[in-house]
Tab-separated table of C-alpha atoms in Angstrom:
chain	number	residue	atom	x	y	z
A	1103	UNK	CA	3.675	0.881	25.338
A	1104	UNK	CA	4.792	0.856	21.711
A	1105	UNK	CA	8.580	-0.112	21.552
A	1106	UNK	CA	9.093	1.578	17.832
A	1107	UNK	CA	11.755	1.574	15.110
A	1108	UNK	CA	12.046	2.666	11.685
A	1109	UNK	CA	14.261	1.395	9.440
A	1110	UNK	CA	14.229	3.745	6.425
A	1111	UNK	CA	13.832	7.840	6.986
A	1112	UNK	CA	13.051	8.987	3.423
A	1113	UNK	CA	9.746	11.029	2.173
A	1114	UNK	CA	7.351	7.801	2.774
A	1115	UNK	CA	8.789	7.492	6.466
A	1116	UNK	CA	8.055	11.422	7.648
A	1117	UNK	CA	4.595	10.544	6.532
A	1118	UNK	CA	4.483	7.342	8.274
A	1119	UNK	CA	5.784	9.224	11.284
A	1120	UNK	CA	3.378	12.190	11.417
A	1121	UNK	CA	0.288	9.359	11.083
A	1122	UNK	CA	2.141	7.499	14.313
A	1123	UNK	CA	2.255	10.892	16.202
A	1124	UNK	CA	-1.480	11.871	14.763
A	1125	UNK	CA	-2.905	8.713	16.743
A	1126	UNK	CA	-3.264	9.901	19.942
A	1127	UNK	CA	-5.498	12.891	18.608
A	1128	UNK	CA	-7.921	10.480	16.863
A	1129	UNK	CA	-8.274	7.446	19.004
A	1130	UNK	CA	-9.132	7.870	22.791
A	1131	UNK	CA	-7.406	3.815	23.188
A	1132	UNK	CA	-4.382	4.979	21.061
A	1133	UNK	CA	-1.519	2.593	22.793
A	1134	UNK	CA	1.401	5.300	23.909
A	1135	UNK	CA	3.886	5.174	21.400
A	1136	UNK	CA	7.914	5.304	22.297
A	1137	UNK	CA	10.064	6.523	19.360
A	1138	UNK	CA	13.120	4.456	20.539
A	1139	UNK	CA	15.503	4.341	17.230
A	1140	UNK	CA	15.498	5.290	13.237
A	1141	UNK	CA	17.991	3.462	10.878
A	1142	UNK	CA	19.560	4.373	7.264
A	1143	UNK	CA	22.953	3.621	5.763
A	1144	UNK	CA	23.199	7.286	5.871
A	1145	UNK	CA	24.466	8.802	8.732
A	1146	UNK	CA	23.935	12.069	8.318
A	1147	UNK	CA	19.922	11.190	6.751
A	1148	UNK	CA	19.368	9.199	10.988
A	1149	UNK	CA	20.713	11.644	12.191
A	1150	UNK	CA	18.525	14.696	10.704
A	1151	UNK	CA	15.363	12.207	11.219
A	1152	UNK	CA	16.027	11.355	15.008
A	1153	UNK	CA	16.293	14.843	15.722
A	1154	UNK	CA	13.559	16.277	13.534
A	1155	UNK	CA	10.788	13.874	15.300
A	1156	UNK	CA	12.271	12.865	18.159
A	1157	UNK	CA	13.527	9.578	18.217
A	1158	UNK	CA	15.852	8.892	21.124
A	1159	UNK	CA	18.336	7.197	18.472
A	1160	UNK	CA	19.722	7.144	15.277
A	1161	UNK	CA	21.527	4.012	14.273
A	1162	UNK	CA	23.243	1.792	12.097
A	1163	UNK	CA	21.658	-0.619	10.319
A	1164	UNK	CA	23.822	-3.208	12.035
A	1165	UNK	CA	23.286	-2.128	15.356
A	1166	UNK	CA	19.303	-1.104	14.518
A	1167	UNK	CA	18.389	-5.365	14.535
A	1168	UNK	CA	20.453	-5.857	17.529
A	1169	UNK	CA	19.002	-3.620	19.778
A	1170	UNK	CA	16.839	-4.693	22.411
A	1171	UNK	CA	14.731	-2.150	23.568
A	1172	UNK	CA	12.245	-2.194	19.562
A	1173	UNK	CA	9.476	-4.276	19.660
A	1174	UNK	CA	7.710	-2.872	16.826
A	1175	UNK	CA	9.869	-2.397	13.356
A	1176	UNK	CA	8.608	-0.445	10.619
A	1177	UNK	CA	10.442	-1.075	7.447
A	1178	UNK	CA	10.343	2.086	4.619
A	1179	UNK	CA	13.462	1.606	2.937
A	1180	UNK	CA	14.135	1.077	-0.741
A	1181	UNK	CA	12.024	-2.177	-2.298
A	1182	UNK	CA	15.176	-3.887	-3.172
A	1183	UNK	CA	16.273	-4.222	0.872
A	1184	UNK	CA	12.247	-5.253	1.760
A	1185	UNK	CA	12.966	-8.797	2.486
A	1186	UNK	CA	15.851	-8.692	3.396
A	1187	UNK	CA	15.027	-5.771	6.430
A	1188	UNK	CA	11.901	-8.125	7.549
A	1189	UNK	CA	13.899	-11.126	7.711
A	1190	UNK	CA	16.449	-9.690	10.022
A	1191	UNK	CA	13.371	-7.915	12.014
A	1192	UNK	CA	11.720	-11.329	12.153
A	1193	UNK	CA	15.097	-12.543	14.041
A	1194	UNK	CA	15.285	-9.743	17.184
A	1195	UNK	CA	13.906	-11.578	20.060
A	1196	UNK	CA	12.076	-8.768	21.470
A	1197	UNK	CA	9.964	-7.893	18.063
A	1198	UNK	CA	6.054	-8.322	18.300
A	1199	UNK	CA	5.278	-6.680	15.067
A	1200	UNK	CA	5.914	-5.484	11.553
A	1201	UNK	CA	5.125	-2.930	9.196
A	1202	UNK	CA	6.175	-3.240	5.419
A	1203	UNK	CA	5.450	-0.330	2.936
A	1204	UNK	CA	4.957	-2.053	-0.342
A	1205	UNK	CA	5.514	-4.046	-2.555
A	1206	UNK	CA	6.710	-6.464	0.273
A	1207	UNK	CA	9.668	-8.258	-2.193
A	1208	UNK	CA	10.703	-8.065	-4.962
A	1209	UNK	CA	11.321	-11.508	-6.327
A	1210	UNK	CA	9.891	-15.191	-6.683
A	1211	UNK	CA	12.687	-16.339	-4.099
A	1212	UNK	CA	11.289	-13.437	-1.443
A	1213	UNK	CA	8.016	-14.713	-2.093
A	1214	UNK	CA	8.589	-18.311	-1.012
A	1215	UNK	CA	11.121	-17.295	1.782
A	1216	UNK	CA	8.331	-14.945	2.946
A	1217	UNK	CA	6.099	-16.961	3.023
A	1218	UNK	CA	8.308	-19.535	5.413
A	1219	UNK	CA	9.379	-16.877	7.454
A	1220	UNK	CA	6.119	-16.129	8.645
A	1221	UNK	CA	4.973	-19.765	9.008
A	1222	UNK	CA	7.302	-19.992	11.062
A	1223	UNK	CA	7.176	-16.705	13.482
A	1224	UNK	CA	2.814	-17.097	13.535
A	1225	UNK	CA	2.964	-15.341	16.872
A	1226	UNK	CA	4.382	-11.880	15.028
A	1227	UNK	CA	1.466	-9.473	13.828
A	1228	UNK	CA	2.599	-8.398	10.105
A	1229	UNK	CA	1.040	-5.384	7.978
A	1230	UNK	CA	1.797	-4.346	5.034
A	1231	UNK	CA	1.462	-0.348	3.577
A	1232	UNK	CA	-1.827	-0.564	1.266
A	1233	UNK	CA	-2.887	2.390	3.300
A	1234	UNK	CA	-5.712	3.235	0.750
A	1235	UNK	CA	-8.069	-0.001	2.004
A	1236	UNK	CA	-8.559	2.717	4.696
A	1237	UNK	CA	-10.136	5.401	3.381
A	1238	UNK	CA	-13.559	5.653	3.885
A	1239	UNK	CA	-15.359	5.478	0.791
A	1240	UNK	CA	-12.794	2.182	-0.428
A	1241	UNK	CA	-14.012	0.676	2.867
A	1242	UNK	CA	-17.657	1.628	3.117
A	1243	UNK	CA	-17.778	0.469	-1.036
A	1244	UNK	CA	-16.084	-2.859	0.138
A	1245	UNK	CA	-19.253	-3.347	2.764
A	1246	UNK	CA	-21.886	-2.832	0.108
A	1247	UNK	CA	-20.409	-4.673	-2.224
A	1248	UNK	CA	-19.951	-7.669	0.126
A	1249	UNK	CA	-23.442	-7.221	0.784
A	1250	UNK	CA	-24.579	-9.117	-2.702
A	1251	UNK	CA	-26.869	-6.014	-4.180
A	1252	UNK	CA	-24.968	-5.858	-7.224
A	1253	UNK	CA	-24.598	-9.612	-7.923
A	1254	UNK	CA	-21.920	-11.892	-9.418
A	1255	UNK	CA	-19.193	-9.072	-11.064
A	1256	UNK	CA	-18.750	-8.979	-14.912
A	1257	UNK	CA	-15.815	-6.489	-16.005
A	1258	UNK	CA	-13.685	-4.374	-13.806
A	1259	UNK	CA	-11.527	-1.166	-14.860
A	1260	UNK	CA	-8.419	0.349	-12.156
A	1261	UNK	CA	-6.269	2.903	-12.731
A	1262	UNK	CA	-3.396	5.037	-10.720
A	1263	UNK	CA	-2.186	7.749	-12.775
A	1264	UNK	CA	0.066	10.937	-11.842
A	1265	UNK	CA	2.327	12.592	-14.042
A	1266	UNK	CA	5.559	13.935	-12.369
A	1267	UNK	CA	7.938	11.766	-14.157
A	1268	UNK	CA	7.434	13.926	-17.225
A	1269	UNK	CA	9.753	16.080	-15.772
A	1270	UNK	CA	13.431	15.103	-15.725
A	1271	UNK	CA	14.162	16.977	-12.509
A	1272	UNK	CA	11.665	14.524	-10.666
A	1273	UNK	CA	13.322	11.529	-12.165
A	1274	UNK	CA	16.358	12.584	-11.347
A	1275	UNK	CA	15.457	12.783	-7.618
A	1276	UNK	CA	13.726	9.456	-7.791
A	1277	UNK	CA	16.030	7.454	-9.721
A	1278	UNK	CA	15.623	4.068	-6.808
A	1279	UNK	CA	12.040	4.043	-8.363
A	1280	UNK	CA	13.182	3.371	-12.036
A	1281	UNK	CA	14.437	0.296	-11.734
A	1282	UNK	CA	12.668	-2.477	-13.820
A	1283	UNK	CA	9.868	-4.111	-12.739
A	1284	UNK	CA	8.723	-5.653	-10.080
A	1285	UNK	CA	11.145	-3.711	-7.945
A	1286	UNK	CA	10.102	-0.765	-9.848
A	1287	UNK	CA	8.193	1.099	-12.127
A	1288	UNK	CA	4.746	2.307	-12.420
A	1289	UNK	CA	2.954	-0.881	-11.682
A	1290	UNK	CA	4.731	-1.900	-8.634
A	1291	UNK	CA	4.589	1.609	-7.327
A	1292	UNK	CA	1.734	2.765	-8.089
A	1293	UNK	CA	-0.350	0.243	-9.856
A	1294	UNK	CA	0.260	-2.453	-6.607
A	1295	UNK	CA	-2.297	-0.011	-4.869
A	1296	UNK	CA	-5.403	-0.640	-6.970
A	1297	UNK	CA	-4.437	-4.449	-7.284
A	1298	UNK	CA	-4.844	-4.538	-3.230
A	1299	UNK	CA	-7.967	-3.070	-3.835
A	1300	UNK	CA	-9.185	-5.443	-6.825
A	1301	UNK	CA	-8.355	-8.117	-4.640
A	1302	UNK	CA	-10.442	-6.650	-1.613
A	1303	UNK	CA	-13.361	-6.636	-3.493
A	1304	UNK	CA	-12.793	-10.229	-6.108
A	1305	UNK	CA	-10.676	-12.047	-3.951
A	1306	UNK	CA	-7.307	-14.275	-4.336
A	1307	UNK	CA	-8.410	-15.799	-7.492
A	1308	UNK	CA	-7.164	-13.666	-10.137
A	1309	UNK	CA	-5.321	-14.146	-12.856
A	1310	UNK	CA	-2.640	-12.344	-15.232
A	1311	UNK	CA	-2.787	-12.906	-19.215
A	1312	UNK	CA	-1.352	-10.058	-20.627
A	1313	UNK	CA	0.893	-6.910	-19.869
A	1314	UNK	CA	1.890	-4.034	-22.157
A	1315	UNK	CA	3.675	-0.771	-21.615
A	1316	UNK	CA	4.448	2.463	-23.185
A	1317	UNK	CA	7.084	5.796	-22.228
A	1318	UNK	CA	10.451	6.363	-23.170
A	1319	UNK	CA	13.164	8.465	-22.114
A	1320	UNK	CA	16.807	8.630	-22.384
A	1321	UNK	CA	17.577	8.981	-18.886
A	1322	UNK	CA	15.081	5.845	-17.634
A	1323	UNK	CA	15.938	2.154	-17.934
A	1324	UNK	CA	13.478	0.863	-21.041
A	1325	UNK	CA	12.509	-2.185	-18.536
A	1326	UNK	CA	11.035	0.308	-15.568
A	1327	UNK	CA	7.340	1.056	-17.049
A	1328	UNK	CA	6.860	4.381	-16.791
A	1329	UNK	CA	3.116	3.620	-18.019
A	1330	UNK	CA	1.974	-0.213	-17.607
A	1331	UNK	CA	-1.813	-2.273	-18.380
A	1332	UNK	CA	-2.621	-5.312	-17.328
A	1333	UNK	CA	-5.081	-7.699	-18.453
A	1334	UNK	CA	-6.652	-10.127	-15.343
A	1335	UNK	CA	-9.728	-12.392	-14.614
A	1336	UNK	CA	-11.108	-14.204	-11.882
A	1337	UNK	CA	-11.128	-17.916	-12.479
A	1338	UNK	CA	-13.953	-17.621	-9.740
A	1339	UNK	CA	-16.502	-15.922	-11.424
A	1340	UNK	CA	-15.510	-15.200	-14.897
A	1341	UNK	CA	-15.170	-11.535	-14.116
A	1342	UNK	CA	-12.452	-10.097	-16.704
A	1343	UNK	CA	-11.160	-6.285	-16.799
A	1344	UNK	CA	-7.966	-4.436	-16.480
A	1345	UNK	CA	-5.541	-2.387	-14.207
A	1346	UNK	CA	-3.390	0.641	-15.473
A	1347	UNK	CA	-0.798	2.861	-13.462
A	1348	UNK	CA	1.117	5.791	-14.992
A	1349	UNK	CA	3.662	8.056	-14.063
A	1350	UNK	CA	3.197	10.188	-17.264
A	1351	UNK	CA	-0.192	11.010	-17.322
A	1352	UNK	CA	-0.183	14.856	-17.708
A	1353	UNK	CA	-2.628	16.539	-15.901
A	1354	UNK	CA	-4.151	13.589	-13.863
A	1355	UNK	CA	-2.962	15.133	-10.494
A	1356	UNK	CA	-3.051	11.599	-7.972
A	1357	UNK	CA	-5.774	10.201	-9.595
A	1358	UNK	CA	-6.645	6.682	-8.039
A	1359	UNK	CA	-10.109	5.275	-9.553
A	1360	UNK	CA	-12.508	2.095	-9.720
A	1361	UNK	CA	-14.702	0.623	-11.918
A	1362	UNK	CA	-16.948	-2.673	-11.056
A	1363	UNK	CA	-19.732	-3.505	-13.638
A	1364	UNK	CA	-21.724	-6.904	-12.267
A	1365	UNK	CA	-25.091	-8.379	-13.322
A	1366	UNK	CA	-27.272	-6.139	-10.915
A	1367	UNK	CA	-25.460	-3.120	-10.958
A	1368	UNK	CA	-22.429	-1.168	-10.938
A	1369	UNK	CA	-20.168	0.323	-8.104
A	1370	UNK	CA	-17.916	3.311	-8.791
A	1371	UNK	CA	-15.269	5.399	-6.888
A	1372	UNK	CA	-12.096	7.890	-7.654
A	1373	UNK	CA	-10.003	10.468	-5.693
A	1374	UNK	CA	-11.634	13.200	-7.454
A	1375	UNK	CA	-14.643	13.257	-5.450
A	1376	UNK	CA	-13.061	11.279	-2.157
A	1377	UNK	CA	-16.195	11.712	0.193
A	1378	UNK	CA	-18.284	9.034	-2.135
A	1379	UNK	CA	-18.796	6.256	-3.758
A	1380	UNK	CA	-21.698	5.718	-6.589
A	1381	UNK	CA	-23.864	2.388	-7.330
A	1382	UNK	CA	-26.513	1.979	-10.311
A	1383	UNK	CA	-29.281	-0.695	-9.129
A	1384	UNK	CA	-30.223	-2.202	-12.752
A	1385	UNK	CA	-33.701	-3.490	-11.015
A	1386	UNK	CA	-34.477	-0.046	-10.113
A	1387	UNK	CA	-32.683	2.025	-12.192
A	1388	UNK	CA	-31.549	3.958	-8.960
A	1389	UNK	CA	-28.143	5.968	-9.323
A	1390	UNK	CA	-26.984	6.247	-5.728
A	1391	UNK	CA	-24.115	8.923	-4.417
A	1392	UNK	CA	-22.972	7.970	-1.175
A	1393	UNK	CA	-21.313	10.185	1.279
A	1394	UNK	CA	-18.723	9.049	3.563
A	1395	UNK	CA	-16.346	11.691	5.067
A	1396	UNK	CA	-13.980	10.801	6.777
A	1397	UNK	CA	-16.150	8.994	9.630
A	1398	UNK	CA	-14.354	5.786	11.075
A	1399	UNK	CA	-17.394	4.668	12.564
A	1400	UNK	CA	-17.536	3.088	15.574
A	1401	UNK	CA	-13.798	4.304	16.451
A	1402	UNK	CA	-13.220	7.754	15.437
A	1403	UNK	CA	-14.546	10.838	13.718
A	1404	UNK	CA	-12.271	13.226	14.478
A	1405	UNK	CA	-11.990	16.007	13.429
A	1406	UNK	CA	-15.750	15.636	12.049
A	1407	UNK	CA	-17.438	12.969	10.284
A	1408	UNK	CA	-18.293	15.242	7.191
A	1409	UNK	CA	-14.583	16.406	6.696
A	1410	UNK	CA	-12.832	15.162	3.372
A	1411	UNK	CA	-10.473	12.083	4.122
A	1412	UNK	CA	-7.727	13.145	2.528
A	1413	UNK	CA	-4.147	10.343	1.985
A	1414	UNK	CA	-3.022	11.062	5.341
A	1415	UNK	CA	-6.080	9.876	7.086
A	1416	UNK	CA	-6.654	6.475	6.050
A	1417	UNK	CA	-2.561	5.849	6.926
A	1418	UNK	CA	-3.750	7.428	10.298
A	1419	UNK	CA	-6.123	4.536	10.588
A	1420	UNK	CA	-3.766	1.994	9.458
A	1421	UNK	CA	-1.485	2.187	12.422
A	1422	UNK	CA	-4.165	2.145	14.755
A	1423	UNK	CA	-5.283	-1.359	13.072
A	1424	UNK	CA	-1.764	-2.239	13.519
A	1425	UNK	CA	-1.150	-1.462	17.060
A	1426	UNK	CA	-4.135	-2.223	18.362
A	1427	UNK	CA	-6.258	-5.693	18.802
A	1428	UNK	CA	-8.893	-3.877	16.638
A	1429	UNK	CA	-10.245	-6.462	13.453
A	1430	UNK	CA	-13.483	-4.470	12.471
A	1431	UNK	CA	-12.198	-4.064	8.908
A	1432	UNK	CA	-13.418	-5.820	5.967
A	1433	UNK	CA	-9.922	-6.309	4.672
A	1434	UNK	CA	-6.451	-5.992	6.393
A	1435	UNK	CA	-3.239	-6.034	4.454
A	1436	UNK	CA	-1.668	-8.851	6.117
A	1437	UNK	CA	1.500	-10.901	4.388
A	1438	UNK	CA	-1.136	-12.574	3.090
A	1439	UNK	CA	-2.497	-9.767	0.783
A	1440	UNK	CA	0.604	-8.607	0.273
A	1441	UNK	CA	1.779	-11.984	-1.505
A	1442	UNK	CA	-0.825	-12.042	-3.643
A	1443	UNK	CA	-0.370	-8.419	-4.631
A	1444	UNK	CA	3.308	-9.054	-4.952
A	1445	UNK	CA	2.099	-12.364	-7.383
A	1446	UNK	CA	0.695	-10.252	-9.843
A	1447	UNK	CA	3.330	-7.798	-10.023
A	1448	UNK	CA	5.892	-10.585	-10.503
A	1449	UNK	CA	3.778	-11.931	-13.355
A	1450	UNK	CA	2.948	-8.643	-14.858
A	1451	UNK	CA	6.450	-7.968	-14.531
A	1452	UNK	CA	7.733	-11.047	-16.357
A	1453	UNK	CA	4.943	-10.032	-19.198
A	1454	UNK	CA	6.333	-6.629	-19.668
A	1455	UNK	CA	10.142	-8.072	-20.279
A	1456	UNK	CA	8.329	-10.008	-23.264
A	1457	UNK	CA	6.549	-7.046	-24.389
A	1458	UNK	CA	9.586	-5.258	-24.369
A	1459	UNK	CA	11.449	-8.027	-26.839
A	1460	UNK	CA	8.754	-7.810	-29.729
């Protein structure tokens, strides 16, 4: 049985909770799942949580890493309080594992405590929240594209827009998320998503050269990047492209997409068709449209394999990764991937603040 605790009970957390309670419907090996505590600095926000989706109690941040009956701690609180929440879940004796939503820190000094931390706790199991290495057509794209049919990549274009910031009654509700970079802004919100991806498919060779961003209004901190680009390459194969993410992109809707161009071909995918991906073979001149679904093949297809995916699915998925011995995934987001992802924010981040001097 699952021993589980959240730490954190905002928006990100209720979704995180109804993709814990969702397992059992989707997985006949789910592991049974015991909501034993949640934990804010806000008594009244536990409170409401615990008894919304059951959690037997709501406690005190203090008394949330002493107690002894969570073995599994699932951290959602603000990015600013990431390391510092896995450090103390690192220290309770009876913890086996740890969730992180993302980014996982928010500094160079997390980054190299981190990285001690888990050298030295090896026997914990750590994930971190890139939830969208899940869905079905990032993973099934990530199998083909391991399989060497498009050849050595060339140029590379990722994006995450949306545009709710626009409005000043959205930023005012969200005001923890426009903080300057890398604890916030566009790129580490939004934009960390498509560089777990990028670095799915290229690997842990990439590097940052150049950052510039764009937005301003009164009521946001000119250092948070309301709209961010980044210029990369990997020192492996050459490969050179870039990454955007924008919270002011009117009209995008969620809009997550990907762009690979290599020397045989091409691979493309985005949110506004989310039961494919697309390849060009230049050899053949074949355009290919592949359907996925939502099939998790050889684990689940519930409720049907030809069903759209939709954001809740993949997170679904995640946890069931997390909980369970299962490895059958091209890429996890381990502490791992989430260092690297957290490297290029930090250096993105450091080339915005230059940017924003000229």
């Amino acid at each position: 049985m699952i021993k589980a605790g959240f730490i954190g009970a905002g928006g990100i957390a209720r979704s995180h909770i109804f993709a814990l309670s969702s397992l059992k419907y989707y997985y006949q090996d789910a592991p049974e799942t015991r909501l034993v505590a949640v934990s804010t600095s806000t008594e009244k926000n536990r409170k409401d949580f615990a008894a919304a989706y059951g959690f037997e109690k709501s406690l005190p941040p203090d008394d949330f890493f002493k107690d002894p009956d969570i073995d599994t701690v699932y951290i959602f609180g603000p990015n600013r309080v990431h390391y510092e929440h896995l450090e103390k879940a690192v220290r309770m004796k009876s913890v086996k594992r740890v969730y992180i939503e993302k980014p996982l820190c928010s500094t160079l000094d997390e980054e190299e405590k981190t990285r001690k931390l888990v050298s030295e706790n090896k026997h914990l199991k750590f994930q971190i929240g890139f939830q969208y290495l899940f869905m079905t057509p990032v993973r099934e794209a990530l199998k083909f594209w391991r399989s060497g049919a498009l050849g050595k990549p060339v140029h590379f274009e990722l994006k995450y827009f949306h545009g709710d910031y626009l409005q000043k009654a959205y930023r005012d509700k969200r005001t923890n998320r426009l903080t300057p970079a890398p604890d916030g802004g566009a790129m580490a919100d939004l934009g960390s998503h498509v560089i777990s991806i990028l670095l799915a498919f290229l690997g842990n060779d990439l590097m940052t050269h150049g950052a510039i961003q764009s937005g301003d209004f009164p009521d946001v901190d000119r250092k948070s990047d309301l709209f961010s680009l980044v210029t990369l390459s990997d020192s492996k194969t050459g490969a050179a492209g870039t990454i955007s993410a924008s919270r002011i992109a009117s009209g995008s809707g969620d809009l997550l997409s990907m762009d690979l161009y290599a020397e045989n071909g091409s691979l493309h995918f985005t949110t506004r068709d989310p039961d494919y991906f697309e390849y060009f073979l230049e050899e053949t001149g074949a355009h290919a449209r592949v359907h996925t679904g939502s099939s998790f093949k050889g684990i689940s297809s519930f409720p049907s394999g030809h069903v759209p995916p939709g954001w809740l699915r993949p997170m679904i998925h995640a946890h069931y990764i997390f909980l369970t011995e299962s490895n059958n995934e091209a890429c996890i987001p381990d502490i791992g991937h989430g260092l690297q992802v957290q490297r290029i924010l930090r250096e993105t981040a450091e080339k915005l603040r230059i940017n924003s001097r000229l």
